[in-house]
GROMACS .gro file of C-alpha atoms in nm:
model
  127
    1UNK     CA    1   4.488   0.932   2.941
    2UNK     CA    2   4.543   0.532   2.884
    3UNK     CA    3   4.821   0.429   2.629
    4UNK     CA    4   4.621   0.178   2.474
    5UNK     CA    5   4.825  -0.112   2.257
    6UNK     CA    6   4.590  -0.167   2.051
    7UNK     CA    7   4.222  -0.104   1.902
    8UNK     CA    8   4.073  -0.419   2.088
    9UNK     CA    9   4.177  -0.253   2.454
   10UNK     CA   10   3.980   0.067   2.330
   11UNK     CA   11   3.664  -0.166   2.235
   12UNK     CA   12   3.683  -0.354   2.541
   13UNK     CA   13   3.702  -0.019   2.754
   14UNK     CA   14   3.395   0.132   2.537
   15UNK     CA   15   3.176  -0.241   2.600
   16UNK     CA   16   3.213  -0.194   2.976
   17UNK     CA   17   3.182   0.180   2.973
   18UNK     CA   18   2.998   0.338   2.678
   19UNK     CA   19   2.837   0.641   2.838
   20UNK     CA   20   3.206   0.693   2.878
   21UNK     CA   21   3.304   0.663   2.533
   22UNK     CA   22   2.947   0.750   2.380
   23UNK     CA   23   2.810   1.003   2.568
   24UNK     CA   24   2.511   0.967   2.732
   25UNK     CA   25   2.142   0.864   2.667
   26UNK     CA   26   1.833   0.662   2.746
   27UNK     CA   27   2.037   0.386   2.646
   28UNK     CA   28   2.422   0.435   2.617
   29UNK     CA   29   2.432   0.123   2.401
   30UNK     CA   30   2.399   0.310   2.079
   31UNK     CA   31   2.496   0.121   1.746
   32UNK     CA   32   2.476   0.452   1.609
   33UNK     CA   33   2.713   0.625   1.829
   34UNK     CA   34   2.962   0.309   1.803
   35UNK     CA   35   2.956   0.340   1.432
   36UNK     CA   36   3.051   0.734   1.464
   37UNK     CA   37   3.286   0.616   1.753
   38UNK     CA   38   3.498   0.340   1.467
   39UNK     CA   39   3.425   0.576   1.183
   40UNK     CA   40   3.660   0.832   1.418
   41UNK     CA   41   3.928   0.567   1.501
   42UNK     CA   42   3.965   0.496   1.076
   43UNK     CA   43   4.017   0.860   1.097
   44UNK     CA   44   4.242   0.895   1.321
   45UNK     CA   45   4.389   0.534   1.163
   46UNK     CA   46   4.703   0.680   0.944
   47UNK     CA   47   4.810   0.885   1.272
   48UNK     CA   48   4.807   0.619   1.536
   49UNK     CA   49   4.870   0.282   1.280
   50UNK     CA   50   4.983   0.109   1.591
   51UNK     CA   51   4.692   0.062   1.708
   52UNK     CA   52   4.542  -0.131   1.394
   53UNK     CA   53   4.804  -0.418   1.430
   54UNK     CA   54   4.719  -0.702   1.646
   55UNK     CA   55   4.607  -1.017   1.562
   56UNK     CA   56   4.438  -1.066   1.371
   57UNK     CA   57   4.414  -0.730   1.198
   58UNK     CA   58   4.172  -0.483   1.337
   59UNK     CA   59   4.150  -0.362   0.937
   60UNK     CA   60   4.026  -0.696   0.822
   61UNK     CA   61   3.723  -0.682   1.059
   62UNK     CA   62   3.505  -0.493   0.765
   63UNK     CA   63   3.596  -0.793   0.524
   64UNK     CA   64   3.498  -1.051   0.790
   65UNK     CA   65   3.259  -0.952   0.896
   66UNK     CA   66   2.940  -0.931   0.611
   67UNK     CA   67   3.095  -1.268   0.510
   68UNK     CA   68   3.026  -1.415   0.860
   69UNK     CA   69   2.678  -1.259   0.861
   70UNK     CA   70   2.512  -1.257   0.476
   71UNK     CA   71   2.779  -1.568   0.309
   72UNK     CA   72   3.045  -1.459   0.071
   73UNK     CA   73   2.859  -1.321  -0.171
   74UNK     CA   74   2.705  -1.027   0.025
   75UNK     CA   75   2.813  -0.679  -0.082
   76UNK     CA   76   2.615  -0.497   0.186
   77UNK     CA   77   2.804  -0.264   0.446
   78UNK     CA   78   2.829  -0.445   0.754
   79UNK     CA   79   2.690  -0.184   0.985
   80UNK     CA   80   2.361  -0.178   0.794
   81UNK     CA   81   2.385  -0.566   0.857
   82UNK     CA   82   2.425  -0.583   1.191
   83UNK     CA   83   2.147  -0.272   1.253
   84UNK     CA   84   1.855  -0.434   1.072
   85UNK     CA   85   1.853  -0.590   1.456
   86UNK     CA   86   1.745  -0.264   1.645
   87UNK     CA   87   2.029  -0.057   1.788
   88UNK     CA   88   2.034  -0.159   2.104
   89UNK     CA   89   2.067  -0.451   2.004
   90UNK     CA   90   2.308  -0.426   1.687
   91UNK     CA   91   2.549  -0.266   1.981
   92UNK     CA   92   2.560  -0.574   2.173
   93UNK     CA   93   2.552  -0.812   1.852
   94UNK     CA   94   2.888  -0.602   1.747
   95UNK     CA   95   3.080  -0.722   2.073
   96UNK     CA   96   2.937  -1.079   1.996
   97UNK     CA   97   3.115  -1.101   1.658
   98UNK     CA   98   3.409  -0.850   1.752
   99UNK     CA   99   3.456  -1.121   2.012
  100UNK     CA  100   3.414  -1.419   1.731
  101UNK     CA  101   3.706  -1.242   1.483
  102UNK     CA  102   3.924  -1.203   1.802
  103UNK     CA  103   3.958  -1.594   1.838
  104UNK     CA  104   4.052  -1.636   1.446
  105UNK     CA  105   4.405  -1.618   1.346
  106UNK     CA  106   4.578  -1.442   1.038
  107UNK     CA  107   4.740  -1.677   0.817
  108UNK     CA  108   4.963  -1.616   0.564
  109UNK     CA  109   4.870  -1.817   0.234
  110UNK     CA  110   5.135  -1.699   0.032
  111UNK     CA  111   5.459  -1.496   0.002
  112UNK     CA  112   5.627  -1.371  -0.286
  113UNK     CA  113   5.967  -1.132  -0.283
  114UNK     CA  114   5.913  -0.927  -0.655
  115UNK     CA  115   6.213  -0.658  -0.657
  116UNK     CA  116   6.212  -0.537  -0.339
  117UNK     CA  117   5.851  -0.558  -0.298
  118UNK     CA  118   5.711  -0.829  -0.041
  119UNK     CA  119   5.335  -0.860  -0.096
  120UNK     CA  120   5.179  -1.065   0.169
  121UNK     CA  121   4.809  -1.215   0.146
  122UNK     CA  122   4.619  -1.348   0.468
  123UNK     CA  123   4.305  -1.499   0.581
  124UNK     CA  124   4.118  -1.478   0.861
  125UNK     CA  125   3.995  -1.849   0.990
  126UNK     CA  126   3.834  -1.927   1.310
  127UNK     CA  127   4.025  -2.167   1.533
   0.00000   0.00000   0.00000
């Protein structure tokens, strides 16, 4: 088995391969089996944290993302965003904005040391 570094490597593998990842169908690019596949990884999440670092933050993507599609004030779930396109579709839109949030970069806004607590806040921009 590959010792992936991070979540991104995993997606990347699944985009070029999802029968692989997926299992098998008419189509193998199922928005419905890639939202099973993530909802398995956030499982699995506390177990391999590792995997969730990266930059920017593989956790953030869930915040980013309905903001990106449906404006800031959109309290939808982003996979019921993204599937109002068709599945087939959705599944290829995912890797189109997965691919967007990889080119922004966490910044930190602020930093504050409160007895031995260091709370850190970040923002995803593009650029």
């Amino acid at each position: 088995m590959k010792n992936y570094k991070d979540i991104y490597e995993i997606l990347d593998d699944l985009r070029k391969r999802p029968a692989m990842y997926l299992g098998s169908n008419k189509s193998n690019k199922s928005f419905t089996a890639l939202i099973a596949f993530l909802s398995g990884l956030q499982f699995s999440r506390l177990e391999f944290a590792k995997m969730y670092d990266g930059n920017p933050r593989f956790s953030e993507f869930n915040r980013w993302i309905p903001r990106k599609i449906g404006g800031m004030s959109s309290q939808m779930p982003w996979e019921w965003m993204i599937e109002e396109w068709g599945n087939e579709k959705a599944f290829d839109k995912f890797f189109e904005l997965l691919d967007e949030y990889r080119s922004c970069k966490s910044v930190c806004l602020s930093r504050a040391i409160i007895r031995n607590h260091k709370p850190t806040f970040f923002q995803i921009i593009n650029g």
